[in-house]
Amino acid sequence: MGVEIRVEGLKKSFGRQVIWEDVSFAIPAGEISALLGPSGTGKSVFIKTLVGLLRPDTGHVFVGGGDVPRLRERDLYEMRRKFGVLFQDGALFGSMNLYDNIAFPLREHTRKRESEIKGIVGEKIEMVGLTGAEHKLPGEISGGMRKRAGLARALVLDPEIILADEPDSGLDPVRTSYLNQLFVDLNAETGATFLIVTHDINTARVLPDNLGLLFRRGLVMFGPREMILSSHNPAVNQFFNARRQGPIGMAEEKDQAELAAEGDHAGPPARPGPIRPQLMPTDGRVRPSMHRPGEWLHHHGVQAPPGSFLDDQGRDWVKDWEGLTTQRQRPE
């Protein structure tokens, strides 16, 4: 089962450049969370800070009772075993085949026999759909397969937390869709806490239980997916609906002159776009962190954006939730 990550008053800068400051929020245990933001807002820096590869200027990162920035080296080493990290390019060793890449953490951090390692590696390879590719080198396979191999390696120590740094980078929309489904299935099977850093709006709209946005050297908002996707916050609304109108500019944020000029011709504020149904596990089970579509909106008196919760087949997941979930779980 996953563990909670709690961040309090976090600040990080490089010289005079402040990356973000006063960042505070909690990533719920066992749930899938996604962190987004314009380029240059420090998303990858945030992941490195969580695992102690970078030390914040101020603040706390609590993982399983320990405060990461204040752990001794030996304790930090042990804490990192709670994490499995999928880097942007998979970060595979080019001279090793996929089997040896995936087995590397077991050989490096455990005293398991090769027979045990073989069984664990085989299990993870099957989980990510790479059976039969074990003896290929990273240069002999596609980008999507390298991502899955990197994910298998992140899973071999059975971590309580999975961090994925832009896993969809360099992938086409179809492979990204397959990878998103894999994340959902792995969360359902392992119960691990997932934090996914991404630029992909389609991923953000259908994959996570929780969403967060970094902008203007801080965290704009973090919370349940329905809360974020129905928000009228200008930066949140602009980013998650891929619009030009709003405070986010080409380089970073727009200055007051740009915003004023935009306001003169903008018309009424743009409404949030439709909220799509959340991805279900392949086997049809309802994950513990999933809720009935529209539940958060109903409890907080928020009107769903028009066209929300309709899938590609025109089914309404609010009205037909019981029937659709029962149908998906029915044996073939």
Coordinates of C-alpha atoms in Angstrom, one line a residue:
M1 CA 0.0 0.0 0.0
G2 CA 1.2 3.5 -0.8
V3 CA 2.1 6.2 1.7
E4 CA 1.3 9.9 1.9
I5 CA 3.8 12.6 0.8
R6 CA 3.3 15.8 2.8
V7 CA 5.0 19.0 1.7
E8 CA 5.1 22.1 3.9
G9 CA 6.5 25.5 3.1
L10 CA 8.9 24.2 0.4
K11 CA 11.2 26.7 -1.3
K12 CA 13.9 26.1 -3.9
S13 CA 16.1 28.5 -5.8
F14 CA 19.3 28.4 -7.8
G15 CA 21.2 31.5 -7.0
R16 CA 18.9 34.5 -7.4
Q17 CA 16.4 32.5 -9.5
V18 CA 13.5 31.3 -7.3
I19 CA 12.0 28.2 -8.8
W20 CA 9.1 28.0 -6.4
E21 CA 8.4 29.0 -2.8
D22 CA 5.9 28.3 0.0
V23 CA 4.6 25.1 -1.7
S24 CA 2.4 23.1 0.7
F25 CA 0.1 20.2 -0.1
A26 CA -0.4 16.5 0.6
I27 CA -0.3 13.7 -2.0
P28 CA -2.8 11.1 -0.7
A29 CA -1.6 7.6 0.0
G30 CA -2.5 5.0 -2.7
E31 CA -3.9 7.5 -5.2
I32 CA -2.8 8.7 -8.6
S33 CA -1.8 12.4 -8.6
A34 CA -0.5 14.5 -11.5
L35 CA 1.5 17.7 -11.4
L36 CA 1.4 20.0 -14.4
G37 CA 2.7 23.5 -15.3
P38 CA 4.2 25.5 -18.1
S39 CA 7.8 24.8 -19.1
G40 CA 10.3 26.1 -16.6
T41 CA 8.1 25.9 -13.5
G42 CA 10.3 23.4 -11.8
K43 CA 8.3 20.2 -12.1
S44 CA 11.4 17.9 -12.5
V45 CA 13.1 19.9 -9.7
F46 CA 10.2 19.1 -7.5
I47 CA 10.5 15.3 -8.1
K48 CA 14.3 15.4 -7.3
T49 CA 13.5 17.3 -4.1
L50 CA 11.0 14.7 -3.0
V51 CA 13.6 11.9 -3.2
G52 CA 16.4 14.0 -1.7
L53 CA 18.5 14.4 -4.8
L54 CA 18.1 18.2 -4.3
R55 CA 17.9 19.9 -1.0
P56 CA 15.3 22.7 -0.6
D57 CA 16.2 26.1 0.7
T58 CA 13.4 25.8 3.3
G59 CA 10.5 23.6 4.1
H60 CA 9.7 19.9 4.8
V61 CA 9.0 16.8 2.8
F62 CA 7.4 14.1 5.1
V63 CA 7.5 10.6 3.7
G64 CA 6.5 7.7 6.0
G65 CA 7.3 9.7 9.1
G66 CA 10.7 11.0 8.0
D67 CA 11.5 14.6 6.9
V68 CA 13.6 14.0 3.7
P69 CA 15.7 17.2 3.8
R70 CA 16.8 16.4 7.4
L71 CA 17.5 12.7 7.1
R72 CA 21.0 11.4 7.7
E73 CA 22.7 9.8 4.6
R74 CA 22.1 6.3 5.8
D75 CA 18.4 7.0 6.6
L76 CA 18.0 8.8 3.3
Y77 CA 19.3 5.8 1.4
E78 CA 16.7 3.6 3.2
M79 CA 13.9 6.1 2.6
R80 CA 14.6 6.1 -1.1
R81 CA 13.7 2.4 -1.3
K82 CA 10.1 3.5 -0.8
F83 CA 10.4 5.2 -4.2
G84 CA 10.4 3.8 -7.8
V85 CA 11.3 6.5 -10.3
L86 CA 10.5 6.5 -14.0
F87 CA 12.7 9.1 -15.7
Q88 CA 11.8 11.0 -18.9
D89 CA 13.9 8.8 -21.3
G90 CA 13.7 5.6 -19.2
A91 CA 17.3 6.1 -18.1
L92 CA 18.3 2.6 -19.2
F93 CA 21.9 1.5 -19.5
G94 CA 22.6 1.2 -23.2
S95 CA 25.1 -1.6 -22.9
M96 CA 22.7 -3.8 -20.9
N97 CA 19.7 -5.8 -22.2
L98 CA 16.3 -5.1 -20.8
Y99 CA 16.5 -8.0 -18.4
D100 CA 19.8 -6.8 -16.8
N101 CA 18.5 -3.2 -16.7
I102 CA 15.4 -4.3 -14.8
A103 CA 17.4 -6.6 -12.5
F104 CA 19.9 -3.9 -11.7
P105 CA 18.2 -2.5 -8.5
L106 CA 17.8 -6.0 -7.1
R107 CA 21.4 -6.9 -7.6
E108 CA 22.5 -3.5 -6.3
H109 CA 20.3 -3.2 -3.2
T110 CA 19.4 -6.7 -2.2
R111 CA 21.1 -10.0 -1.5
K112 CA 18.6 -12.1 -3.5
R113 CA 19.8 -15.1 -5.4
E114 CA 19.7 -15.0 -9.2
S115 CA 16.8 -17.6 -9.2
E116 CA 14.8 -15.1 -7.0
I117 CA 15.8 -12.2 -9.2
K118 CA 14.7 -14.1 -12.3
G119 CA 11.2 -14.6 -10.9
I120 CA 10.8 -11.0 -9.9
V121 CA 12.1 -9.6 -13.1
G122 CA 9.9 -12.0 -15.1
E123 CA 6.8 -10.8 -13.1
K124 CA 7.5 -7.1 -13.7
I125 CA 8.3 -7.7 -17.4
E126 CA 4.9 -9.4 -17.7
M127 CA 3.2 -6.6 -15.8
V128 CA 4.4 -4.0 -18.3
G129 CA 3.8 -6.1 -21.4
L130 CA 7.4 -6.8 -22.5
T131 CA 7.5 -10.6 -22.4
G132 CA 9.7 -11.8 -25.1
A133 CA 11.8 -8.6 -25.3
E134 CA 14.1 -9.4 -22.3
H135 CA 17.3 -9.8 -24.3
K136 CA 16.9 -6.7 -26.5
L137 CA 19.1 -3.7 -26.0
P138 CA 17.5 -0.3 -25.3
G139 CA 18.7 0.9 -28.8
E140 CA 16.8 -1.9 -30.4
I141 CA 13.4 -1.0 -29.2
S142 CA 10.9 1.8 -29.5
G143 CA 10.6 4.8 -27.1
G144 CA 7.4 3.4 -25.7
M145 CA 9.0 0.1 -24.9
R146 CA 11.9 1.9 -23.2
K147 CA 9.4 3.7 -21.0
R148 CA 7.8 0.4 -20.1
A149 CA 11.2 -1.1 -19.3
G150 CA 12.0 1.9 -17.2
L151 CA 8.7 1.4 -15.4
A152 CA 9.4 -2.3 -14.8
R153 CA 12.8 -1.4 -13.3
A154 CA 11.0 1.2 -11.0
L155 CA 8.7 -1.6 -9.8
V156 CA 11.2 -4.4 -8.9
L157 CA 11.7 -3.3 -5.3
D158 CA 7.9 -3.1 -4.8
P159 CA 8.0 0.6 -3.9
E160 CA 5.3 2.3 -2.0
I161 CA 5.6 5.4 -4.2
I162 CA 6.0 5.6 -8.0
L163 CA 7.3 8.9 -9.4
A164 CA 7.0 9.4 -13.2
D165 CA 8.8 12.4 -14.8
E166 CA 7.0 13.2 -18.0
P167 CA 6.5 9.6 -19.0
D168 CA 4.6 10.7 -22.1
S169 CA 7.5 12.7 -23.4
G170 CA 8.4 11.6 -27.0
L171 CA 5.4 9.3 -27.3
D172 CA 2.6 9.5 -29.8
P173 CA -1.0 9.8 -28.5
V174 CA -1.7 6.1 -28.9
R175 CA 1.3 5.0 -26.9
T176 CA 0.5 7.6 -24.3
S177 CA -3.0 6.2 -24.0
Y178 CA -1.6 2.7 -23.5
L179 CA 0.9 4.0 -20.9
N180 CA -1.9 5.8 -19.0
Q181 CA -3.9 2.6 -18.9
L182 CA -0.9 0.8 -17.6
F183 CA -0.5 3.3 -14.7
V184 CA -4.2 2.8 -13.8
D185 CA -3.8 -1.0 -13.8
L186 CA -0.6 -0.9 -11.8
N187 CA -2.2 1.3 -9.2
A188 CA -5.2 -1.0 -8.9
E189 CA -2.9 -4.0 -8.5
T190 CA -0.2 -2.6 -6.2
G191 CA -2.0 0.2 -4.3
A192 CA 1.1 2.4 -4.6
T193 CA 1.0 6.2 -4.5
F194 CA 1.6 7.6 -7.9
L195 CA 2.8 11.1 -8.8
I196 CA 3.0 11.8 -12.5
V197 CA 4.6 15.0 -13.9
T198 CA 3.3 15.7 -17.3
H199 CA 2.5 18.3 -20.0
D200 CA -0.2 16.2 -21.6
I201 CA -3.7 17.7 -21.1
N202 CA -5.4 14.5 -22.2
T203 CA -3.5 12.5 -19.6
A204 CA -4.5 15.1 -16.9
R205 CA -8.1 14.9 -17.9
V206 CA -8.6 11.2 -17.7
L207 CA -5.9 9.5 -15.6
P208 CA -5.4 11.0 -12.1
D209 CA -7.5 11.2 -9.0
N210 CA -5.8 14.5 -8.1
L211 CA -4.3 17.4 -10.1
G212 CA -1.9 20.2 -9.3
L213 CA -0.6 23.2 -11.3
L214 CA 2.7 24.9 -10.7
F215 CA 2.9 28.5 -12.0
R216 CA 4.3 31.9 -10.9
R217 CA 6.9 30.3 -8.7
G218 CA 4.4 28.4 -6.6
L219 CA 1.5 26.0 -6.5
V220 CA -1.6 27.5 -7.9
M221 CA -4.0 24.7 -6.8
F222 CA -4.0 21.0 -5.9
G223 CA -7.0 18.8 -5.3
P224 CA -9.5 16.3 -6.7
R225 CA -9.6 16.1 -10.5
E226 CA -13.2 17.4 -10.7
M227 CA -12.3 20.4 -8.5
I228 CA -9.4 21.4 -10.8
L229 CA -11.2 20.7 -14.1
S230 CA -14.2 22.8 -13.1
S231 CA -12.2 25.7 -11.6
H232 CA -12.6 29.2 -12.9
N233 CA -9.1 30.2 -11.7
P234 CA -7.6 32.0 -14.7
A235 CA -4.3 30.1 -14.8
V236 CA -6.0 26.7 -14.1
N237 CA -8.8 27.3 -16.6
Q238 CA -6.3 28.5 -19.3
F239 CA -3.8 25.6 -18.8
F240 CA -6.2 22.7 -18.6
N241 CA -8.2 23.9 -21.6
A242 CA -5.1 24.8 -23.7
R243 CA -6.3 28.4 -24.3
R244 CA -4.3 31.5 -25.1
Q245 CA -6.5 33.8 -23.1
G246 CA -5.2 34.0 -19.5
P247 CA -2.1 34.8 -17.4
I248 CA 0.2 32.2 -19.0
G249 CA 2.3 33.6 -21.9
M250 CA 4.7 32.2 -24.5
A251 CA 7.8 32.7 -22.3
E252 CA 6.3 32.6 -18.8
E253 CA 3.6 34.8 -17.5
K254 CA 2.1 37.8 -19.3
D255 CA 2.8 41.3 -18.0
Q256 CA 0.0 43.8 -17.1
A257 CA 0.1 45.4 -20.5
E258 CA -0.5 42.1 -22.3
L259 CA -3.3 41.2 -19.9
A260 CA -5.0 44.6 -20.3
A261 CA -4.8 44.4 -24.1
E262 CA -6.2 40.9 -24.0
G263 CA -9.0 42.0 -21.7
D264 CA -10.1 44.7 -24.2
H265 CA -10.9 42.0 -26.8
A266 CA -11.5 38.9 -24.8
G267 CA -15.3 39.0 -24.3
P268 CA -16.8 37.0 -21.4
P269 CA -14.5 34.7 -19.4
A270 CA -14.1 31.2 -20.9
R271 CA -15.9 28.4 -19.2
P272 CA -14.1 25.2 -18.2
G273 CA -14.3 22.4 -20.7
P274 CA -16.2 19.2 -20.3
I275 CA -14.9 16.7 -17.7
R276 CA -14.4 13.3 -19.3
P277 CA -14.9 10.0 -17.4
Q278 CA -11.9 8.8 -15.6
L279 CA -10.0 5.8 -16.9
M280 CA -11.1 2.4 -15.3
P281 CA -8.7 -0.5 -14.7
T282 CA -8.7 -3.0 -17.6
D283 CA -10.4 -5.7 -15.5
G284 CA -13.2 -3.3 -14.7
R285 CA -12.7 -3.0 -10.9
V286 CA -13.3 0.3 -9.2
R287 CA -10.1 1.5 -7.5
P288 CA -10.5 2.5 -3.8
S289 CA -9.6 6.1 -4.7
M290 CA -12.2 6.4 -7.5
H291 CA -15.5 8.0 -6.9
R292 CA -18.8 8.1 -8.8
P293 CA -18.5 10.7 -11.6
G294 CA -19.8 14.1 -10.5
E295 CA -19.6 13.2 -6.8
W296 CA -17.2 16.0 -5.8
L297 CA -19.2 18.5 -7.9
H298 CA -22.5 17.4 -6.3
H299 CA -21.1 17.6 -2.7
H300 CA -19.7 21.1 -3.3
G301 CA -22.7 22.5 -5.2
V302 CA -20.7 23.0 -8.4
Q303 CA -22.4 22.7 -11.8
A304 CA -20.6 20.3 -14.1
P305 CA -19.4 21.9 -17.4
P306 CA -21.8 21.1 -20.3
G307 CA -21.1 17.7 -21.9
S308 CA -19.2 16.3 -18.9
F309 CA -18.9 12.6 -18.2
L310 CA -19.9 11.4 -21.7
D311 CA -17.5 8.8 -23.1
D312 CA -16.6 8.2 -26.8
Q313 CA -19.6 5.9 -27.2
G314 CA -22.0 8.6 -25.9
R315 CA -22.7 6.8 -22.6
D316 CA -23.4 9.0 -19.5
W317 CA -21.2 7.9 -16.6
V318 CA -23.1 9.9 -14.1
K319 CA -26.5 8.4 -14.9
D320 CA -25.3 4.9 -15.8
W321 CA -22.5 4.5 -13.3
E322 CA -23.8 1.3 -11.6
G323 CA -24.8 -0.3 -14.9
L324 CA -21.5 0.5 -16.6
T325 CA -19.3 -0.6 -13.8
T326 CA -21.2 -3.8 -13.3
Q327 CA -21.1 -4.5 -17.0
R328 CA -17.3 -4.0 -17.0
Q329 CA -16.8 -6.4 -14.1
R330 CA -19.0 -9.1 -15.5
P331 CA -17.0 -12.2 -16.7
E332 CA -16.7 -12.6 -20.4

